[in-house]
Amino acid sequence: MKRVLLVLLACLLVITSLAACGSSDSTATSTAGSSAAVSSTADGSAAGAEGLPGRFAEKKSITVEVFDRAVDGGTKAEDNFYTNWIKEGMLRDYNVEVKFIPVPRWTEQEQMNNLLAANNAPDVCLTYSYPTVQTYANMGGILDLAPLLESNKQLLPDLYSLVGEENMTWDKDPDKGTIWAIESMLFQNKRINTFVREDWLNKLNIKEPTTIEEFEAMLKAFQSNAKTLLGANADKIIPFLLSVDVGWNADHLITSYIPDSFVNSDKDYYINGFDDRHLLAPGYKNGIKKLNEWYNAGLIWKDFPLYPAGDKNIDNQMKAGYVGAMIHNWDYPYRGGDDSIIANMKKTVGPDAAFIAVEPFKNDAGVYRKLLSPPIDRKIFFPATNKEPVASLLYLNWISKLDNRKFLQIGEEGVTHEKTPDGLIRTIATTGDKYMNSPNNIDYTMTINGLDLGDPDLTMKSVALGYAGVDAKYVTKAYELTSKDAVISKHINVGEIKAEEGMGPALKEKRDNMLTQAVTAKPDKFDSIYDNAFKDFLTSGAQAIIDERAAKYEKYYGK
């Protein structure tokens, strides 16, 4: 009996000891030097009631960057139905309090520079500019994510499942092993389309243009028939719309002048590919020269240099029905529900008003080449001022969970979407607090850009129904053309390019100014303006980047 009691007592002591260890913060997951401690208070079976694995015993607080697009009829980017939904979920599942910090979308690089310089950046940041991240990493202003990811990987199954190992380590330094940013997933690799007014084509009995000659003839027909197309507003006609971001809003035209041999050379494309508008590619100048011809012929909006990128006046020209053709994001005319370009055109012009995607710009190989990026999107990083890196990683995991990101992307059934009899998701136009300020709420799903319903076929078919009030045929055609004959640049990882440090915003500004001045130049001044500005672009830092990229490429990939 004594032996039995001693055994029972020993078992009881072991169980008590194990229970104490299970509830103690001493078993917290390693945070690689972070002061944050995660308690193992829940497992998969208890996640519903007690939160997700890694839930903190004591409440933590983090701040998260969100793009502010200043959308007409939209909501406050940092305080709306969706931000509150995220806050409630993070508090419930991880005991983490979240506060959103708005950053203007169209000046995000400049704003992020200011926040980082002032040691006032949010705990979770995102940007489209990796050189900005690298610059501040070199100054000690960014956390190295490599040890954090390694020691907390088991707590991040949804993040790894969505983004993938490659994107998680996309920017890993091949020598040092540092990871300054995670590359979010570009789920649908779509970029740009060329759009023309379908109703104007029909009214003037013109076929969809399939060559640059036909496209130019179409623009001239719009110009000479302005009275027929716009009546009393004939003087407001804009055959082709451009903005100060010339490299974006004329992409298909310009890149059709780039030789196909350059596009298909991994080495040349990488060395000269740091400018995302492809300015350094051979043949680029010829594309700008064509725009210069059109501008001086009155085919391009003469006032485009007056408005910065993202200015509402640009969209207003389309909404009013004054624009005949444009090049923009692959689905641009269809975004925004009741405030979309196409919805406004139908109100102001008539029910037949519509933009349709076309392919008029062949390259020297006779194909409508599209230049697409790899499946990476925004760069997510943590500033050195982040005192809760594990809580920040758990935030990324939470918004990557399929159920969570699916809700953020499509919202509530009967409010922002409806299900068709065959299970497809059709978007419903909505206003008020549940309005989405960005397509599929990409500003709140920072780890993914592009609709993902968990089933590829369902997703693809639902994309066409994701634009309230828009005939699916327009979206389907745009979806197909934007990636037809595409070349996706390969992942070339040579580590840090020191010459790029701090140069992103400055070179971008020089490029945009250069192209705007070249397009609007008098024909006899075009060559001198373009050549001098291009030389200045090179001597201002671009040539040093080219040279370092060439040397690094040969170091890791050979000559």
XYZ file of C-alpha atoms in Angstrom:
559
model
C 0.000 0.000 0.000
C 2.830 2.377 0.872
C 4.534 1.628 -2.426
C 1.283 2.313 -4.307
C 0.798 5.613 -2.490
C 4.379 6.630 -3.204
C 3.898 5.866 -6.905
C 0.631 7.828 -6.999
C 2.255 10.750 -5.210
C 5.161 10.729 -7.634
C 2.760 10.713 -10.599
C 0.811 13.575 -9.086
C 3.988 15.607 -8.659
C 4.994 14.952 -12.288
C 1.543 15.952 -13.591
C 1.515 19.087 -11.447
C 4.988 19.977 -12.640
C 4.036 19.496 -16.298
C 0.879 21.550 -15.850
C 2.880 24.369 -14.306
C 5.347 24.290 -17.198
C 2.504 24.318 -19.731
C 1.045 27.510 -18.332
C 4.307 29.307 -17.685
C 5.799 31.993 -19.914
C 9.124 30.205 -19.409
C 8.132 27.905 -22.282
C 7.624 30.845 -24.624
C 8.817 30.445 -28.168
C 12.244 31.928 -28.753
C 12.118 35.417 -30.259
C 15.778 35.780 -31.196
C 16.535 38.472 -28.687
C 13.075 40.061 -28.740
C 11.493 41.078 -25.475
C 8.173 39.655 -26.663
C 7.199 36.372 -24.992
C 4.620 34.012 -26.437
C 2.928 31.514 -24.136
C 1.904 28.084 -25.313
C -1.583 28.266 -23.869
C -3.488 26.631 -26.698
C -3.180 23.831 -29.177
C -5.110 23.165 -32.363
C -8.018 21.556 -30.555
C -8.459 24.486 -28.191
C -7.902 27.245 -30.755
C -11.587 28.098 -31.100
C -12.129 28.813 -27.417
C -8.754 30.031 -26.226
C -7.235 31.558 -29.322
C -4.636 30.337 -31.772
C -1.312 28.648 -30.979
C 1.051 31.336 -29.750
C -1.628 33.451 -28.104
C -0.094 35.858 -25.580
C -0.949 35.528 -21.900
C -0.608 39.288 -21.520
C -2.029 41.704 -24.081
C 0.392 43.107 -26.641
C -0.035 46.187 -28.858
C 1.210 46.810 -32.401
C 0.729 49.447 -35.102
C 0.163 48.552 -38.765
C 0.583 50.690 -41.865
C -2.375 51.016 -44.236
C -2.496 52.891 -47.535
C -4.845 55.874 -47.590
C -6.229 56.284 -51.111
C -8.517 59.237 -50.283
C -11.346 57.538 -52.187
C -14.429 59.596 -52.997
C -17.290 58.066 -51.030
C -14.865 55.817 -49.177
C -14.206 55.354 -45.472
C -11.325 56.324 -43.198
C -8.501 53.953 -44.081
C -7.533 53.496 -40.437
C -11.022 53.282 -38.923
C -13.836 51.377 -40.609
C -15.772 48.124 -40.535
C -12.827 46.053 -41.803
C -10.202 47.544 -39.498
C -12.531 46.913 -36.550
C -13.095 43.331 -37.702
C -9.337 42.746 -37.829
C -8.849 44.350 -34.414
C -11.499 42.149 -32.829
C -10.069 39.002 -34.414
C -6.485 39.718 -33.392
C -7.530 40.489 -29.831
C -9.616 37.310 -29.634
C -7.142 34.935 -31.289
C -3.768 36.320 -30.209
C -4.543 38.870 -27.463
C -2.907 41.530 -29.641
C -4.266 45.070 -29.872
C -3.901 46.583 -33.355
C -3.842 50.232 -34.361
C -3.737 51.247 -38.032
C -1.541 54.120 -39.227
C -2.582 55.692 -42.575
C 0.045 56.560 -45.204
C -0.952 58.320 -48.473
C -0.824 55.755 -51.285
C 0.592 57.963 -54.009
C 3.467 59.346 -51.950
C 4.094 56.255 -49.843
C 7.851 56.119 -50.505
C 8.400 59.709 -49.444
C 6.147 59.300 -46.403
C 7.852 56.081 -45.384
C 11.237 57.766 -45.656
C 10.017 60.497 -43.319
C 8.551 58.056 -40.779
C 11.649 55.873 -40.709
C 13.963 58.870 -40.407
C 11.921 60.130 -37.454
C 11.883 56.675 -35.778
C 8.095 56.898 -35.935
C 7.211 54.179 -38.439
C 4.465 51.618 -37.684
C 5.525 48.222 -36.352
C 4.354 46.504 -39.534
C 5.263 48.422 -42.695
C 4.884 47.818 -46.388
C 6.256 49.503 -49.492
C 6.688 48.819 -53.187
C 10.331 49.966 -52.998
C 12.876 47.428 -51.776
C 15.771 49.920 -52.059
C 13.968 51.999 -49.406
C 14.033 48.974 -47.106
C 17.687 48.266 -47.885
C 18.675 51.867 -47.258
C 17.312 51.883 -43.735
C 18.528 48.359 -43.061
C 22.062 49.592 -43.722
C 21.458 52.348 -41.175
C 20.290 49.852 -38.566
C 16.686 50.938 -38.926
C 15.168 47.595 -39.996
C 14.902 44.293 -38.100
C 16.537 41.219 -39.604
C 13.637 38.802 -40.011
C 15.779 35.706 -40.627
C 16.205 34.637 -36.969
C 12.634 35.641 -36.131
C 11.210 33.527 -38.935
C 13.403 30.565 -38.074
C 12.487 30.508 -34.384
C 8.770 31.172 -34.892
C 8.035 29.244 -38.073
C 5.794 26.752 -36.278
C 3.498 29.632 -35.261
C 3.140 30.880 -38.856
C 1.577 28.021 -40.851
C -0.909 30.219 -42.703
C 1.696 32.816 -43.658
C 4.065 30.182 -45.045
C 1.240 28.318 -46.778
C 0.070 31.451 -48.596
C 3.300 33.250 -49.414
C 5.507 30.206 -49.835
C 9.090 29.549 -48.828
C 10.451 31.317 -51.911
C 8.682 34.607 -51.234
C 9.559 34.420 -47.539
C 13.259 34.236 -48.435
C 13.125 36.120 -51.745
C 15.367 38.935 -50.500
C 17.666 36.771 -48.363
C 21.253 37.936 -48.734
C 23.202 35.085 -50.375
C 26.291 35.821 -48.242
C 25.013 37.256 -44.947
C 21.713 35.380 -44.733
C 19.802 38.491 -43.640
C 16.142 38.972 -44.574
C 14.999 42.574 -44.368
C 11.566 42.075 -45.926
C 8.984 39.443 -46.837
C 7.631 39.605 -50.383
C 3.860 39.347 -50.394
C 2.144 37.113 -52.939
C 0.999 38.542 -56.275
C -1.717 35.942 -56.662
C -2.971 36.988 -60.088
C -0.010 38.280 -62.059
C -1.842 40.908 -64.050
C -0.517 44.361 -64.797
C -1.671 46.655 -67.603
C -4.148 46.822 -70.484
C -4.794 49.144 -73.392
C -8.411 50.361 -73.378
C -10.489 52.086 -76.052
C -14.051 53.351 -76.099
C -16.183 50.588 -77.506
C -19.150 52.911 -78.060
C -16.993 55.349 -80.038
C -15.711 52.521 -82.245
C -19.284 51.488 -82.950
C -20.455 55.039 -83.603
C -17.654 55.660 -86.121
C -17.788 52.114 -87.557
C -14.140 51.413 -86.679
C -12.799 47.936 -85.946
C -10.771 47.273 -82.820
C -7.179 48.320 -83.624
C -4.662 45.469 -83.913
C -1.601 47.480 -85.017
C -0.053 50.760 -83.959
C -1.002 52.223 -87.333
C -4.643 51.309 -86.771
C -4.487 52.667 -83.229
C -3.102 55.997 -84.446
C -5.710 56.187 -87.199
C -8.381 55.546 -84.565
C -7.092 58.423 -82.413
C -7.177 60.750 -85.404
C -10.723 59.623 -86.172
C -11.747 60.452 -82.601
C -10.147 63.869 -82.967
C -11.746 64.722 -86.314
C -15.177 63.482 -85.203
C -15.233 65.215 -81.839
C -18.524 66.955 -82.617
C -20.188 63.647 -83.431
C -18.831 61.986 -80.306
C -19.223 64.774 -77.737
C -21.569 67.345 -79.236
C -21.311 70.628 -77.325
C -18.297 69.292 -75.413
C -16.288 68.618 -78.565
C -13.473 70.899 -77.415
C -12.950 68.681 -74.357
C -12.150 65.528 -76.310
C -9.013 63.593 -75.283
C -8.192 60.951 -77.910
C -5.429 59.466 -75.696
C -5.094 60.075 -71.965
C -1.682 60.363 -70.358
C -0.399 61.266 -66.882
C 2.974 62.390 -65.530
C 3.666 58.697 -64.920
C 4.312 58.317 -68.635
C 6.107 55.002 -68.234
C 2.989 53.442 -66.726
C 0.254 55.130 -68.739
C 1.909 54.359 -72.058
C 3.502 51.037 -71.135
C 2.185 48.787 -73.894
C 3.015 51.329 -76.566
C 6.541 52.050 -75.297
C 7.538 48.464 -74.563
C 6.465 47.370 -78.045
C 9.619 49.172 -79.246
C 11.867 47.066 -76.969
C 13.576 44.220 -78.904
C 12.332 40.769 -77.970
C 15.925 39.561 -77.695
C 16.502 41.969 -74.789
C 13.348 40.842 -72.997
C 14.414 37.212 -73.244
C 17.958 37.776 -71.989
C 18.029 37.096 -68.239
C 21.316 38.958 -67.851
C 20.471 42.089 -69.855
C 16.970 42.260 -68.437
C 18.273 42.058 -64.869
C 21.172 44.470 -65.231
C 18.995 47.141 -66.827
C 15.773 46.246 -65.089
C 15.931 48.112 -61.784
C 13.689 50.852 -63.157
C 10.209 49.309 -63.095
C 9.122 51.432 -66.086
C 11.862 49.829 -68.251
C 13.498 53.184 -69.061
C 16.933 51.589 -69.608
C 15.767 49.097 -72.224
C 16.917 49.613 -75.828
C 14.251 51.111 -78.078
C 12.522 52.937 -75.219
C 13.299 56.337 -76.708
C 11.439 55.415 -79.909
C 8.291 54.797 -77.933
C 8.566 58.208 -76.258
C 9.169 59.799 -79.656
C 5.884 58.368 -80.920
C 4.115 59.922 -77.921
C 5.820 63.215 -78.720
C 4.385 63.041 -82.246
C 0.916 62.376 -80.882
C 1.171 65.188 -78.335
C 2.160 67.734 -80.968
C -0.651 66.476 -83.188
C -3.190 67.159 -80.420
C -3.950 63.472 -79.830
C -2.797 63.498 -76.194
C -4.353 65.471 -73.335
C -2.425 68.735 -73.386
C -2.952 69.381 -69.667
C -1.533 66.094 -68.358
C 1.706 67.671 -66.971
C -0.370 69.821 -64.602
C -1.649 66.941 -62.463
C 0.425 64.640 -60.220
C -0.068 60.878 -60.253
C -3.304 59.897 -58.530
C -4.917 63.312 -58.988
C -8.691 62.928 -59.208
C -8.870 65.249 -62.194
C -7.312 62.518 -64.329
C -10.057 60.004 -63.578
C -12.672 62.737 -63.906
C -11.846 63.124 -67.601
C -12.720 59.466 -68.121
C -15.788 59.562 -65.904
C -17.121 62.522 -67.861
C -16.769 60.556 -71.094
C -14.108 62.769 -72.739
C -11.449 60.058 -73.189
C -11.143 57.778 -76.202
C -8.205 55.574 -75.218
C -5.871 54.954 -72.299
C -3.361 52.489 -70.870
C -3.697 51.647 -67.198
C -4.073 48.872 -64.583
C -5.550 45.795 -66.216
C -9.014 46.363 -64.686
C -8.913 50.095 -64.056
C -12.164 51.220 -65.750
C -14.164 48.578 -63.884
C -12.979 49.192 -60.309
C -14.965 51.036 -57.669
C -18.563 49.823 -57.910
C -20.970 52.735 -58.323
C -18.040 55.148 -58.517
C -16.110 53.225 -61.162
C -15.168 54.931 -64.401
C -17.543 52.789 -66.424
C -20.433 53.337 -63.980
C -19.966 57.097 -64.131
C -19.749 57.048 -67.914
C -23.058 55.242 -68.142
C -24.617 57.957 -65.966
C -23.128 60.923 -67.830
C -22.892 59.559 -71.384
C -25.375 56.723 -71.759
C -25.899 52.983 -71.227
C -23.651 51.981 -74.134
C -20.571 53.859 -72.906
C -17.755 51.418 -72.142
C -14.011 50.852 -72.302
C -12.855 47.584 -73.823
C -9.379 46.034 -73.704
C -7.531 45.729 -77.028
C -4.126 44.605 -78.327
C -2.663 47.023 -80.885
C 1.084 47.084 -80.136
C 3.236 44.297 -81.622
C 6.992 44.158 -81.031
C 9.754 43.241 -83.490
C 8.929 39.541 -83.044
C 5.334 40.171 -84.072
C 3.844 39.414 -80.650
C 1.924 41.549 -78.182
C 4.601 41.165 -75.531
C 3.660 41.935 -71.921
C 6.414 42.480 -69.353
C 5.321 41.097 -66.003
C 7.069 40.967 -62.665
C 7.678 37.771 -60.668
C 4.862 36.730 -58.282
C 5.928 39.273 -55.663
C 4.131 42.420 -54.621
C 4.584 44.665 -51.588
C 7.601 44.356 -49.342
C 6.636 43.826 -45.682
C 9.198 44.813 -43.067
C 9.554 45.672 -39.399
C 11.400 48.855 -38.356
C 14.007 48.566 -35.613
C 11.612 50.493 -33.357
C 9.278 47.478 -33.370
C 9.192 46.169 -29.788
C 6.752 43.348 -30.578
C 8.152 41.485 -33.601
C 6.491 38.169 -32.706
C 3.092 39.820 -32.296
C 3.727 41.455 -35.663
C 4.502 38.096 -37.269
C 1.333 36.655 -35.756
C -0.584 39.544 -37.342
C 0.782 38.522 -40.751
C -0.219 34.938 -40.049
C -3.730 35.989 -39.007
C -4.462 37.963 -42.170
C -3.004 35.107 -44.253
C -5.457 32.549 -42.850
C -7.789 31.569 -45.709
C -11.036 32.267 -43.856
C -9.803 35.669 -42.700
C -8.425 36.920 -45.999
C -11.401 35.485 -47.855
C -13.772 37.546 -45.703
C -11.644 40.649 -46.172
C -11.591 40.123 -49.941
C -15.307 39.533 -50.525
C -16.988 40.809 -47.350
C -20.450 39.831 -46.172
C -22.835 37.765 -48.269
C -25.867 39.823 -49.208
C -24.002 43.079 -48.522
C -20.829 43.156 -50.608
C -21.302 39.923 -52.548
C -23.785 37.231 -53.470
C -23.361 33.579 -54.438
C -24.619 32.395 -57.811
C -26.401 29.006 -58.041
C -23.125 27.406 -59.177
C -21.198 28.823 -56.223
C -19.476 31.764 -57.894
C -18.982 35.044 -56.032
C -20.614 38.098 -57.588
C -19.740 41.509 -56.134
C -22.528 43.838 -55.023
C -21.981 47.592 -55.097
C -22.233 48.987 -51.605
C -21.761 52.257 -49.767
C -21.240 53.216 -46.161
C -18.942 51.609 -43.630
C -18.640 48.304 -45.509
C -17.410 49.951 -48.707
C -13.998 48.658 -49.809
C -11.506 51.449 -50.488
C -9.308 49.184 -52.622
C -9.993 46.225 -54.954
C -10.676 43.135 -52.828
C -9.448 45.148 -49.832
C -5.791 44.653 -50.820
C -4.800 47.363 -48.333
C -5.870 45.045 -45.490
C -4.588 41.811 -47.056
C -0.985 42.928 -47.280
C 0.329 39.384 -47.733
C -1.678 38.820 -50.933
C -2.699 40.912 -53.930
C -5.390 39.239 -56.000
C -8.584 37.347 -55.249
C -8.126 33.837 -53.814
C -11.174 31.818 -52.833
C -9.219 28.648 -52.124
C -10.246 26.988 -55.397
C -8.477 28.021 -58.650
C -11.448 27.413 -60.938
C -13.903 29.143 -58.599
C -11.509 32.055 -58.205
C -10.928 32.532 -61.929
C -14.628 32.486 -62.780
C -15.506 34.740 -59.854
C -12.968 37.402 -60.861
C -15.130 38.315 -63.839
C -18.098 38.781 -61.500
C -16.111 40.849 -59.044
C -17.025 44.215 -60.554
C -20.491 45.343 -59.582
C -22.521 46.704 -62.468
C -19.968 45.660 -65.120
C -20.762 43.111 -67.810
C -18.487 40.118 -67.155
C -17.446 40.004 -70.826
C -15.361 43.158 -70.410
C -13.511 41.814 -67.378
C -12.977 38.393 -68.951
C -11.365 39.904 -72.025
C -9.197 42.244 -69.952
C -8.136 39.321 -67.727
C -7.037 37.272 -70.731
C -5.226 39.981 -72.679
C -3.196 41.473 -69.840
C -0.988 38.383 -69.510
C -1.146 37.044 -73.057
C 2.346 36.556 -74.566
C 3.818 37.610 -71.235
C 7.413 37.346 -70.123
C 7.895 37.067 -66.362
C 11.272 38.282 -65.160
C 13.233 35.600 -63.339
C 14.345 35.708 -59.724
C 17.923 36.927 -59.776
C 19.339 37.189 -56.259
C 22.783 38.725 -55.963
C 22.357 40.335 -52.579
C 22.571 44.027 -51.833
C 23.244 46.520 -54.612
C 24.880 49.308 -52.650
C 24.538 51.799 -55.511
C 20.752 51.586 -55.195
C 20.800 52.771 -51.605
C 18.658 55.887 -51.229
C 18.341 56.352 -54.995
C 14.801 55.081 -55.588
C 12.744 58.267 -55.061
C 15.342 60.547 -56.652
C 15.701 58.499 -59.836
C 11.947 58.006 -60.071
C 11.411 61.770 -59.963
C 14.107 62.360 -62.571
C 12.602 59.695 -64.838
C 9.068 61.061 -64.623
C 10.203 64.639 -65.220
C 12.393 63.548 -68.110
C 9.605 61.647 -69.865
C 7.035 64.409 -69.343
C 9.406 67.006 -70.786
C 10.296 64.767 -73.718
C 6.666 64.041 -74.607
C 5.700 67.732 -74.517
C 8.810 69.017 -76.329
C 8.664 70.680 -79.728
C 9.521 68.075 -82.378
C 12.840 69.711 -83.265
C 13.854 69.775 -79.585
C 12.892 66.204 -78.731
C 16.278 64.520 -79.270
C 18.292 67.068 -77.336
C 15.840 67.146 -74.403
C 15.600 63.356 -74.204
C 19.329 62.686 -74.645
C 20.452 65.316 -72.133
C 17.936 64.198 -69.528
C 18.863 60.539 -70.054
C 22.547 61.360 -69.628
C 21.711 63.187 -66.402
C 19.712 60.156 -65.235
C 22.731 57.923 -65.771
C 25.259 60.235 -64.111
C 22.885 60.825 -61.169
C 23.288 57.239 -60.011
C 21.734 54.944 -62.609
C 25.033 54.062 -64.294
C 26.578 53.095 -60.967
C 23.618 50.741 -60.369
C 24.012 49.229 -63.832
C 27.732 48.628 -63.292
C 27.270 47.054 -59.863
C 24.431 44.853 -61.077
C 26.593 43.635 -63.967
C 29.479 42.803 -61.638
C 27.226 41.052 -59.109
C 25.446 39.075 -61.832
C 28.734 37.749 -63.162
C 29.880 36.920 -59.622
C 26.897 34.664 -58.924
C 25.773 33.550 -62.390
C 28.904 33.792 -64.519
C 29.529 35.742 -67.702
